[in-house]
mmCIF file of C-alpha atoms in Angstrom:
data_model
loop_
_atom_site.group_PDB
_atom_site.id
_atom_site.type_symbol
_atom_site.label_atom_id
_atom_site.label_comp_id
_atom_site.label_asym_id
_atom_site.label_seq_id
_atom_site.Cartn_x
_atom_site.Cartn_y
_atom_site.Cartn_z
ATOM 1 C CA MET A 71 0.000 0.000 0.000
ATOM 2 C CA ARG A 72 1.345 3.396 -0.958
ATOM 3 C CA PRO A 73 1.572 6.059 1.737
ATOM 4 C CA VAL A 74 -0.627 9.114 1.575
ATOM 5 C CA GLY A 75 0.825 11.600 -0.895
ATOM 6 C CA HIS A 76 1.396 15.321 -0.764
ATOM 7 C CA GLN A 77 -2.328 16.123 -0.911
ATOM 8 C CA ALA A 78 -5.166 14.750 1.207
ATOM 9 C CA LEU A 79 -8.799 14.297 0.255
ATOM 10 C CA ARG A 80 -11.386 16.537 1.787
ATOM 11 C CA ARG A 81 -15.135 16.828 1.965
ATOM 12 C CA LEU A 82 -17.453 19.718 2.591
ATOM 13 C CA ILE A 83 -17.516 21.229 6.080
ATOM 14 C CA ARG A 84 -21.018 22.580 6.622
ATOM 15 C CA VAL A 85 -19.906 25.674 8.566
ATOM 16 C CA PRO A 86 -16.595 27.381 7.688
ATOM 17 C CA VAL A 87 -13.979 27.314 10.431
ATOM 18 C CA TRP A 88 -13.904 31.092 10.852
ATOM 19 C CA ALA A 89 -17.704 31.264 11.092
ATOM 20 C CA ASP A 90 -17.821 28.452 13.659
ATOM 21 C CA ILE A 91 -15.186 30.168 15.827
ATOM 22 C CA ALA A 92 -16.969 33.517 15.531
ATOM 23 C CA LEU A 93 -20.314 32.006 16.544
ATOM 24 C CA ARG A 94 -18.845 30.223 19.555
ATOM 25 C CA LEU A 95 -16.876 33.239 20.785
ATOM 26 C CA SER A 96 -19.877 35.535 20.266
ATOM 27 C CA ALA A 97 -22.060 33.229 22.357
ATOM 28 C CA ALA A 98 -19.443 33.003 25.120
ATOM 29 C CA PHE A 99 -18.866 36.770 25.281
ATOM 30 C CA ALA A 100 -22.610 37.435 25.192
ATOM 31 C CA LEU A 101 -23.083 35.183 28.217
ATOM 32 C CA LEU A 102 -20.166 36.843 30.015
ATOM 33 C CA ALA A 103 -21.658 40.257 29.314
ATOM 34 C CA LEU A 104 -24.990 39.069 30.689
ATOM 35 C CA VAL A 105 -23.351 37.892 33.927
ATOM 36 C CA VAL A 106 -21.447 41.186 34.251
ATOM 37 C CA LEU A 107 -24.749 43.055 33.852
ATOM 38 C CA ILE A 108 -26.471 40.869 36.459
ATOM 39 C CA HIS A 109 -23.610 41.335 38.945
ATOM 40 C CA TRP A 110 -23.512 45.075 38.337
ATOM 41 C CA ILE A 111 -27.260 45.431 38.930
ATOM 42 C CA ASP A 112 -26.968 43.370 42.148
ATOM 43 C CA ARG A 113 -23.579 44.770 43.253
ATOM 44 C CA GLU A 114 -25.097 45.716 46.639
ATOM 45 C CA GLY A 115 -25.254 42.015 47.414
ATOM 46 C CA LEU A 116 -21.494 41.633 46.889
ATOM 47 C CA ALA A 117 -18.835 42.293 49.500
ATOM 48 C CA ASP A 118 -15.263 43.342 48.634
ATOM 49 C CA ASN A 119 -13.001 42.190 51.474
ATOM 50 C CA HIS A 120 -10.154 44.334 50.137
ATOM 51 C CA ASP A 121 -11.499 47.908 50.251
ATOM 52 C CA GLY A 122 -15.215 47.469 50.967
ATOM 53 C CA HIS A 123 -16.191 49.107 47.640
ATOM 54 C CA VAL A 124 -17.466 47.176 44.599
ATOM 55 C CA SER A 125 -16.562 49.037 41.406
ATOM 56 C CA PHE A 126 -17.378 48.093 37.821
ATOM 57 C CA LEU A 127 -13.870 46.688 37.463
ATOM 58 C CA ASP A 128 -14.508 44.616 40.589
ATOM 59 C CA VAL A 129 -17.709 43.302 39.003
ATOM 60 C CA VAL A 130 -15.859 42.294 35.793
ATOM 61 C CA TYR A 131 -13.119 40.685 37.891
ATOM 62 C CA PHE A 132 -15.639 38.803 40.058
ATOM 63 C CA THR A 133 -17.512 37.636 36.951
ATOM 64 C CA MET A 134 -14.387 36.163 35.384
ATOM 65 C CA ILE A 135 -13.330 34.529 38.645
ATOM 66 C CA SER A 136 -16.834 33.196 39.182
ATOM 67 C CA ILE A 137 -17.258 31.884 35.611
ATOM 68 C CA THR A 138 -13.906 30.097 35.737
ATOM 69 C CA THR A 139 -14.759 28.711 39.220
ATOM 70 C CA THR A 140 -11.430 29.978 40.584
ATOM 71 C CA GLY A 141 -12.920 31.635 43.689
ATOM 72 C CA PHE A 142 -10.206 33.604 45.526
ATOM 73 C CA GLY A 143 -12.719 34.763 48.132
ATOM 74 C CA ASP A 144 -11.788 38.483 48.034
ATOM 75 C CA ILE A 145 -15.221 39.276 46.564
ATOM 76 C CA ALA A 146 -18.204 37.171 47.580
ATOM 77 C CA PRO A 147 -22.016 37.289 47.484
ATOM 78 C CA VAL A 148 -23.321 38.062 50.957
ATOM 79 C CA SER A 149 -27.032 38.768 50.537
ATOM 80 C CA ASP A 150 -29.644 36.075 50.085
ATOM 81 C CA ARG A 151 -30.660 37.535 46.728
ATOM 82 C CA ALA A 152 -27.037 37.583 45.471
ATOM 83 C CA ARG A 153 -26.567 33.958 46.484
ATOM 84 C CA LEU A 154 -29.861 33.010 44.803
ATOM 85 C CA ILE A 155 -28.741 34.767 41.618
ATOM 86 C CA GLU A 156 -25.425 32.879 41.720
ATOM 87 C CA THR A 157 -27.277 29.594 42.160
ATOM 88 C CA VAL A 158 -30.163 30.000 39.726
ATOM 89 C CA ILE A 159 -28.725 32.260 37.003
ATOM 90 C CA VAL A 160 -24.933 32.464 37.116
ATOM 91 C CA THR A 161 -24.224 28.751 37.657
ATOM 92 C CA PRO A 162 -26.191 27.596 34.551
ATOM 93 C CA ILE A 163 -24.468 30.334 32.524
ATOM 94 C CA ARG A 164 -21.106 29.224 33.940
ATOM 95 C CA LEU A 165 -21.824 25.668 32.788
ATOM 96 C CA ALA A 166 -22.916 26.923 29.366
ATOM 97 C CA VAL A 167 -19.673 28.893 28.906
ATOM 98 C CA ILE A 168 -17.623 25.872 29.960
ATOM 99 C CA PHE A 169 -19.521 23.691 27.493
ATOM 100 C CA ILE A 170 -18.893 26.229 24.734
ATOM 101 C CA PHE A 171 -15.144 26.212 25.315
ATOM 102 C CA VAL A 172 -14.998 22.457 25.813
ATOM 103 C CA GLY A 173 -17.056 21.991 22.650
ATOM 104 C CA THR A 174 -14.750 24.334 20.764
ATOM 105 C CA ALA A 175 -11.707 22.398 21.919
ATOM 106 C CA TYR A 176 -13.389 19.151 20.862
ATOM 107 C CA ASN A 177 -14.443 20.504 17.481
ATOM 108 C CA PHE A 178 -11.169 22.112 16.494
ATOM 109 C CA ILE A 179 -8.676 19.766 18.109
ATOM 110 C CA ILE A 180 -10.220 16.345 18.491
ATOM 111 C CA LYS A 181 -12.998 16.268 15.905
ATOM 112 C CA ARG A 182 -11.065 17.906 13.089
ATOM 113 C CA SER A 183 -7.979 15.839 13.807
ATOM 114 C CA TRP A 184 -10.189 12.774 13.723
ATOM 115 C CA GLU A 185 -11.738 13.937 10.417
ATOM 116 C CA ARG A 186 -8.308 14.420 8.856
ATOM 117 C CA TRP A 187 -7.260 10.965 10.047
ATOM 118 C CA ARG A 188 -10.511 9.438 8.779
ATOM 119 C CA MET A 189 -10.119 11.039 5.347
ATOM 120 C CA ALA A 190 -6.529 9.774 5.206
ATOM 121 C CA GLN A 191 -7.789 6.253 5.922
ATOM 122 C CA ILE A 192 -10.497 6.617 3.261
ATOM 123 C CA GLN A 193 -7.847 7.837 0.836
ATOM 124 C CA ASN A 194 -5.602 4.869 1.584
ATOM 125 C CA ALA A 195 -8.514 2.451 1.162
ATOM 126 C CA LEU A 196 -9.956 3.978 -2.025
ATOM 127 C CA SER A 197 -11.030 1.257 -4.427
ATOM 128 C CA GLY A 198 -13.705 0.960 -7.090
ATOM 129 C CA HIS A 199 -14.221 4.718 -7.095
ATOM 130 C CA VAL A 200 -14.746 7.080 -10.033
ATOM 131 C CA VAL A 201 -12.000 9.642 -10.621
ATOM 132 C CA VAL A 202 -13.038 12.839 -12.401
ATOM 133 C CA LEU A 203 -10.084 14.861 -13.671
ATOM 134 C CA GLY A 204 -11.342 18.346 -14.491
ATOM 135 C CA PHE A 205 -14.569 19.803 -13.125
ATOM 136 C CA GLY A 206 -15.551 22.253 -15.822
ATOM 137 C CA ILE A 207 -18.862 22.159 -17.671
ATOM 138 C CA SER A 208 -18.441 18.610 -18.989
ATOM 139 C CA GLY A 209 -16.957 17.250 -15.761
ATOM 140 C CA SER A 210 -19.650 18.752 -13.544
ATOM 141 C CA GLU A 211 -22.429 17.534 -15.838
ATOM 142 C CA ALA A 212 -20.908 14.052 -15.821
ATOM 143 C CA VAL A 213 -20.828 13.991 -12.014
ATOM 144 C CA ALA A 214 -24.411 15.246 -11.804
ATOM 145 C CA GLU A 215 -25.490 12.485 -14.204
ATOM 146 C CA LEU A 216 -23.579 9.845 -12.238
ATOM 147 C CA ILE A 217 -25.309 10.898 -9.035
ATOM 148 C CA ALA A 218 -28.690 10.928 -10.796
ATOM 149 C CA ARG A 219 -27.991 7.361 -11.950
ATOM 150 C CA GLY A 220 -27.495 6.268 -8.350
ATOM 151 C CA THR A 221 -23.742 6.595 -7.830
ATOM 152 C CA ASP A 222 -22.904 7.480 -4.238
ATOM 153 C CA PRO A 223 -21.104 10.860 -4.392
ATOM 154 C CA SER A 224 -18.769 9.672 -1.631
ATOM 155 C CA THR A 225 -17.345 7.206 -4.184
ATOM 156 C CA ILE A 226 -16.484 10.027 -6.614
ATOM 157 C CA VAL A 227 -13.137 11.829 -6.391
ATOM 158 C CA VAL A 228 -12.788 15.144 -8.236
ATOM 159 C CA VAL A 229 -9.392 16.636 -9.065
ATOM 160 C CA ASP A 230 -9.154 20.248 -10.219
ATOM 161 C CA GLY A 231 -6.888 23.228 -9.712
ATOM 162 C CA ALA A 232 -9.681 25.781 -9.170
ATOM 163 C CA GLU A 233 -11.020 26.105 -5.626
ATOM 164 C CA GLY A 234 -14.362 27.415 -6.884
ATOM 165 C CA ARG A 235 -14.953 24.253 -8.895
ATOM 166 C CA LEU A 236 -13.845 22.059 -6.013
ATOM 167 C CA ALA A 237 -16.266 23.878 -3.707
ATOM 168 C CA GLU A 238 -19.099 23.034 -6.106
ATOM 169 C CA ALA A 239 -18.018 19.374 -6.164
ATOM 170 C CA GLU A 240 -17.930 19.361 -2.349
ATOM 171 C CA ARG A 241 -21.484 20.726 -2.241
ATOM 172 C CA MET A 242 -22.513 17.759 -4.389
ATOM 173 C CA GLY A 243 -21.014 15.428 -1.751
ATOM 174 C CA CYS A 244 -17.884 14.366 -3.647
ATOM 175 C CA ASN A 245 -14.379 13.923 -2.311
ATOM 176 C CA VAL A 246 -12.088 16.564 -3.776
ATOM 177 C CA LEU A 247 -8.365 17.003 -4.221
ATOM 178 C CA PRO A 248 -6.749 20.266 -5.360
ATOM 179 C CA GLY A 249 -3.892 19.607 -7.715
ATOM 180 C CA ASP A 250 -2.475 19.230 -11.205
ATOM 181 C CA ALA A 251 -3.872 16.079 -12.827
ATOM 182 C CA THR A 252 -0.916 15.887 -15.231
ATOM 183 C CA ARG A 253 1.416 15.025 -12.339
ATOM 184 C CA ASP A 254 1.996 11.462 -11.193
ATOM 185 C CA THR A 255 1.860 12.373 -7.505
ATOM 186 C CA THR A 256 -1.639 13.846 -7.817
ATOM 187 C CA LEU A 257 -3.038 10.768 -9.526
ATOM 188 C CA ILE A 258 -1.271 8.451 -7.081
ATOM 189 C CA ASP A 259 -2.896 10.405 -4.238
ATOM 190 C CA VAL A 260 -6.368 9.550 -5.593
ATOM 191 C CA ARG A 261 -5.394 5.876 -5.963
ATOM 192 C CA ILE A 262 -6.086 5.947 -9.687
ATOM 193 C CA ALA A 263 -4.802 2.402 -10.195
ATOM 194 C CA ARG A 264 -7.669 1.099 -8.017
ATOM 195 C CA ALA A 265 -10.415 3.224 -9.623
ATOM 196 C CA SER A 266 -13.343 1.699 -11.504
ATOM 197 C CA ALA A 267 -13.326 4.469 -14.118
ATOM 198 C CA VAL A 268 -11.504 7.692 -14.966
ATOM 199 C CA LEU A 269 -13.290 10.620 -16.634
ATOM 200 C CA ILE A 270 -11.056 13.314 -18.137
ATOM 201 C CA SER A 271 -12.261 16.734 -19.245
ATOM 202 C CA ALA A 272 -9.552 19.356 -18.757
ATOM 203 C CA GLY A 273 -11.048 22.004 -21.059
ATOM 204 C CA ARG A 274 -8.083 21.865 -23.470
ATOM 205 C CA ASP A 275 -7.363 18.961 -25.788
ATOM 206 C CA ASP A 276 -3.599 19.045 -25.235
ATOM 207 C CA THR A 277 -4.027 18.988 -21.459
ATOM 208 C CA SER A 278 -6.645 16.225 -21.635
ATOM 209 C CA ILE A 279 -4.353 14.091 -23.799
ATOM 210 C CA LEU A 280 -1.393 14.642 -21.451
ATOM 211 C CA ILE A 281 -3.579 13.662 -18.468
ATOM 212 C CA THR A 282 -4.694 10.568 -20.386
ATOM 213 C CA LEU A 283 -1.063 9.573 -20.964
ATOM 214 C CA THR A 284 -0.262 10.004 -17.275
ATOM 215 C CA ALA A 285 -3.395 8.172 -16.132
ATOM 216 C CA ARG A 286 -2.840 5.250 -18.506
ATOM 217 C CA HIS A 287 0.766 4.932 -17.335
ATOM 218 C CA LEU A 288 -0.360 4.684 -13.698
ATOM 219 C CA ALA A 289 -3.562 2.686 -14.290
ATOM 220 C CA PRO A 290 -3.028 0.257 -17.182
ATOM 221 C CA GLY A 291 -6.256 -1.659 -16.647
ATOM 222 C CA VAL A 292 -8.706 1.099 -15.720
ATOM 223 C CA PRO A 293 -11.257 2.353 -18.310
ATOM 224 C CA ILE A 294 -10.489 5.953 -19.262
ATOM 225 C CA SER A 295 -12.940 8.282 -21.010
ATOM 226 C CA THR A 296 -11.503 11.484 -22.449
ATOM 227 C CA VAL A 297 -13.234 14.545 -23.875
ATOM 228 C CA VAL A 298 -11.609 16.247 -26.881
ATOM 229 C CA ARG A 299 -13.107 18.906 -29.124
ATOM 230 C CA ALA A 300 -10.958 18.768 -32.250
ATOM 231 C CA ALA A 301 -11.586 15.820 -34.568
ATOM 232 C CA ASP A 302 -7.885 15.343 -35.351
ATOM 233 C CA ASN A 303 -7.162 14.926 -31.634
ATOM 234 C CA GLU A 304 -9.443 11.905 -31.273
ATOM 235 C CA VAL A 305 -6.784 9.555 -32.636
ATOM 236 C CA LEU A 306 -4.169 11.146 -30.376
ATOM 237 C CA ALA A 307 -6.394 10.583 -27.335
ATOM 238 C CA GLN A 308 -6.835 6.939 -28.326
ATOM 239 C CA GLN A 309 -3.099 6.531 -28.801
ATOM 240 C CA ALA A 310 -2.569 8.121 -25.379
ATOM 241 C CA GLY A 311 -4.604 5.299 -23.868
ATOM 242 C CA ALA A 312 -8.212 6.497 -23.763
ATOM 243 C CA THR A 313 -10.718 3.664 -23.763
ATOM 244 C CA ASN A 314 -13.468 6.017 -24.921
ATOM 245 C CA VAL A 315 -13.008 9.321 -26.732
ATOM 246 C CA ILE A 316 -15.938 11.720 -26.636
ATOM 247 C CA ASN A 317 -16.165 14.693 -28.967
ATOM 248 C CA PRO A 318 -19.048 16.940 -27.888
ATOM 249 C CA VAL A 319 -18.667 19.050 -31.038
ATOM 250 C CA ARG A 320 -19.073 16.006 -33.265
ATOM 251 C CA PHE A 321 -22.014 14.735 -31.196
ATOM 252 C CA THR A 322 -23.732 18.115 -31.432
ATOM 253 C CA GLY A 323 -23.252 18.055 -35.195
ATOM 254 C CA GLN A 324 -24.782 14.600 -35.385
ATOM 255 C CA LEU A 325 -27.797 15.776 -33.394
ATOM 256 C CA LEU A 326 -28.200 18.781 -35.678
ATOM 257 C CA ALA A 327 -27.952 16.597 -38.775
ATOM 258 C CA GLY A 328 -30.563 14.248 -37.348
ATOM 259 C CA THR A 329 -33.077 17.075 -37.045
ATOM 260 C CA ALA A 330 -32.782 17.739 -40.785
ATOM 261 C CA HIS A 331 -34.353 14.367 -41.593
ATOM 262 C CA GLY A 332 -36.779 13.915 -38.740
ATOM 263 C CA GLN A 333 -38.409 15.747 -35.873
ATOM 264 C CA HIS A 334 -37.796 13.159 -33.152
ATOM 265 C CA THR A 335 -34.357 11.630 -33.753
ATOM 266 C CA ALA A 336 -32.386 14.237 -31.808
ATOM 267 C CA GLY A 337 -34.858 14.135 -28.926
ATOM 268 C CA TYR A 338 -34.622 10.368 -28.690
ATOM 269 C CA LEU A 339 -30.804 10.447 -28.700
ATOM 270 C CA SER A 340 -30.846 13.012 -25.900
ATOM 271 C CA ASP A 341 -33.336 10.843 -24.039
ATOM 272 C CA LEU A 342 -31.012 7.834 -24.288
ATOM 273 C CA ALA A 343 -28.005 9.790 -23.074
ATOM 274 C CA SER A 344 -29.557 10.917 -19.779
ATOM 275 C CA ILE A 345 -31.184 9.219 -16.813
ATOM 276 C CA SER A 346 -33.745 12.017 -16.793
ATOM 277 C CA GLY A 347 -35.402 10.685 -19.960
ATOM 278 C CA ARG A 348 -38.018 7.966 -20.310
ATOM 279 C CA VAL A 349 -35.449 5.434 -21.512
ATOM 280 C CA HIS A 350 -31.706 5.114 -21.111
ATOM 281 C CA LEU A 351 -28.790 2.973 -22.232
ATOM 282 C CA VAL A 352 -27.325 0.356 -19.907
ATOM 283 C CA GLU A 353 -24.132 -1.669 -20.322
ATOM 284 C CA ARG A 354 -23.927 -4.809 -18.202
ATOM 285 C CA PRO A 355 -22.578 -8.376 -18.209
ATOM 286 C CA VAL A 356 -24.825 -11.194 -19.359
ATOM 287 C CA ARG A 357 -26.786 -12.898 -16.585
ATOM 288 C CA ASP A 358 -26.695 -16.632 -15.928
ATOM 289 C CA GLU A 359 -30.330 -17.080 -16.961
ATOM 290 C CA GLU A 360 -29.656 -15.286 -20.271
ATOM 291 C CA VAL A 361 -26.823 -17.558 -21.396
ATOM 292 C CA GLY A 362 -27.932 -19.412 -24.534
ATOM 293 C CA GLN A 363 -30.808 -16.981 -25.156
ATOM 294 C CA PRO A 364 -30.907 -14.482 -28.060
ATOM 295 C CA LEU A 365 -30.171 -10.803 -27.505
ATOM 296 C CA THR A 366 -33.828 -10.049 -28.216
ATOM 297 C CA ARG A 367 -34.990 -12.010 -25.122
ATOM 298 C CA LEU A 368 -33.268 -10.373 -22.168
ATOM 299 C CA ALA A 369 -34.322 -11.164 -18.609
ATOM 300 C CA SER A 370 -34.425 -7.446 -17.834
ATOM 301 C CA GLY A 371 -37.139 -6.858 -20.410
ATOM 302 C CA GLY A 372 -34.936 -4.294 -22.156
ATOM 303 C CA GLN A 373 -34.284 -3.940 -25.843
ATOM 304 C CA GLY A 374 -30.884 -5.482 -26.621
ATOM 305 C CA LEU A 375 -28.830 -3.527 -29.123
ATOM 306 C CA ARG A 376 -25.318 -4.929 -29.103
ATOM 307 C CA ILE A 377 -23.040 -7.463 -27.467
ATOM 308 C CA TYR A 378 -19.297 -7.281 -26.943
ATOM 309 C CA ARG A 379 -17.503 -10.619 -27.164
ATOM 310 C CA GLY A 380 -13.767 -11.107 -27.329
ATOM 311 C CA GLY A 381 -13.159 -7.408 -27.906
ATOM 312 C CA LYS A 382 -15.548 -7.260 -30.884
ATOM 313 C CA ALA A 383 -18.994 -5.712 -31.198
ATOM 314 C CA TYR A 384 -21.983 -7.537 -32.687
ATOM 315 C CA GLY A 385 -25.341 -5.961 -33.471
ATOM 316 C CA PHE A 386 -28.731 -7.478 -32.735
ATOM 317 C CA TRP A 387 -29.096 -8.478 -36.396
ATOM 318 C CA GLU A 388 -25.893 -10.505 -36.532
ATOM 319 C CA ALA A 389 -25.675 -14.249 -36.017
ATOM 320 C CA GLU A 390 -23.447 -13.942 -32.915
ATOM 321 C CA SER A 391 -26.263 -12.201 -31.035
ATOM 322 C CA ARG A 392 -28.650 -15.131 -31.458
ATOM 323 C CA GLN A 393 -27.052 -17.025 -28.601
ATOM 324 C CA LEU A 394 -25.576 -15.178 -25.619
ATOM 325 C CA ALA A 395 -22.455 -16.632 -23.996
ATOM 326 C CA ARG A 396 -20.784 -16.221 -20.621
ATOM 327 C CA GLY A 397 -18.524 -13.206 -20.557
ATOM 328 C CA ASP A 398 -20.612 -11.204 -23.040
ATOM 329 C CA MET A 399 -21.232 -7.536 -22.328
ATOM 330 C CA ILE A 400 -24.698 -6.341 -23.288
ATOM 331 C CA VAL A 401 -25.789 -2.860 -24.330
ATOM 332 C CA GLU A 402 -29.544 -2.454 -24.013
ATOM 333 C CA ILE A 403 -32.256 0.172 -23.827
ATOM 334 C CA VAL A 404 -34.339 0.021 -20.642
ATOM 335 C CA PRO A 405 -37.208 2.217 -19.468
ATOM 336 C CA THR A 406 -36.373 4.641 -16.722
ATOM 337 C CA ALA A 407 -38.217 3.826 -13.505
ATOM 338 C CA PRO A 408 -40.554 6.571 -12.224
ATOM 339 C CA THR A 409 -38.521 6.735 -8.988
ATOM 340 C CA ASP A 410 -35.516 7.871 -11.036
ATOM 341 C CA GLY A 411 -37.243 11.174 -11.551
ATOM 342 C CA ALA A 412 -37.576 10.734 -15.282
ATOM 343 C CA ALA A 413 -40.797 12.037 -16.665
ATOM 344 C CA GLY A 414 -39.819 13.899 -19.769
ATOM 345 C CA GLY A 415 -38.035 12.980 -22.941
ATOM 346 C CA ALA A 416 -39.088 11.387 -26.186
ATOM 347 C CA ALA A 417 -41.567 8.573 -26.174
ATOM 348 C CA ALA A 418 -39.990 5.148 -26.000
#
């Protein structure tokens, strides 16, 4: 097991540190001010054994000594009302102030140290997670779609150099790591070799291809999907090690072309691409009960489109798809369940 690298994962803290400290200190000082006011109003019930006179400074001094339970005895409540006030009002406030400071010590020393240790352990044990390198428009949309499809955001690790983007990923519940995804140390820190998938969208084709090279070097067996925008860079991304190369410009052009020959083609393609539609594409291994059956008779009830066998793709019309075998990967269209929140989209 590799040791934790130069950067550590983090998750969203609901209240910023500075705000938490300010709130706690404000509450403590407000309670102290209240006790000072109470003692000042009832100063006649206090006795100063030093000079017999209780000044405002004496009241502040007595309040601090009383709140901290030090009790030197030079100033003491002597009247019944003063003692009742100390018992009924000041003592609960004293306990509240102590709890505030004890809670602050716990939160900022013990709890946060524990959280850092826990995140380090999570980082060391990362496995089967999704690594998203680049959290721009494409990266953030991909994460949102993954979460909509049921992926636990705590199993997603986002790497980006912009704190604003990382803050957005944290709000979505993801683990984040600030850093340069082209560097080996950054990718080692997110345990890329043990990831289930790597999604790369750096915003620039040259950067995305360089990240792909680095990721493939460190994770030879992990599927890598890379976004490029120039058609001549698609081959370069594949040569760099990308399992899937996605060109949003080309896909947009295909959607536009589809609208020239039909009103519903583009809508149906968009429906398939997102979990928010009425149907969506699923890739999965063949089930035991499906072995020997044709692609058109899937146990899931979906519409089989393609199988992958031995690194080759076969369509539903080809002879290979007439009898499913163990080890086949199936691509099918399935209806989106109502609980998935999908109500719109083209009719299936």
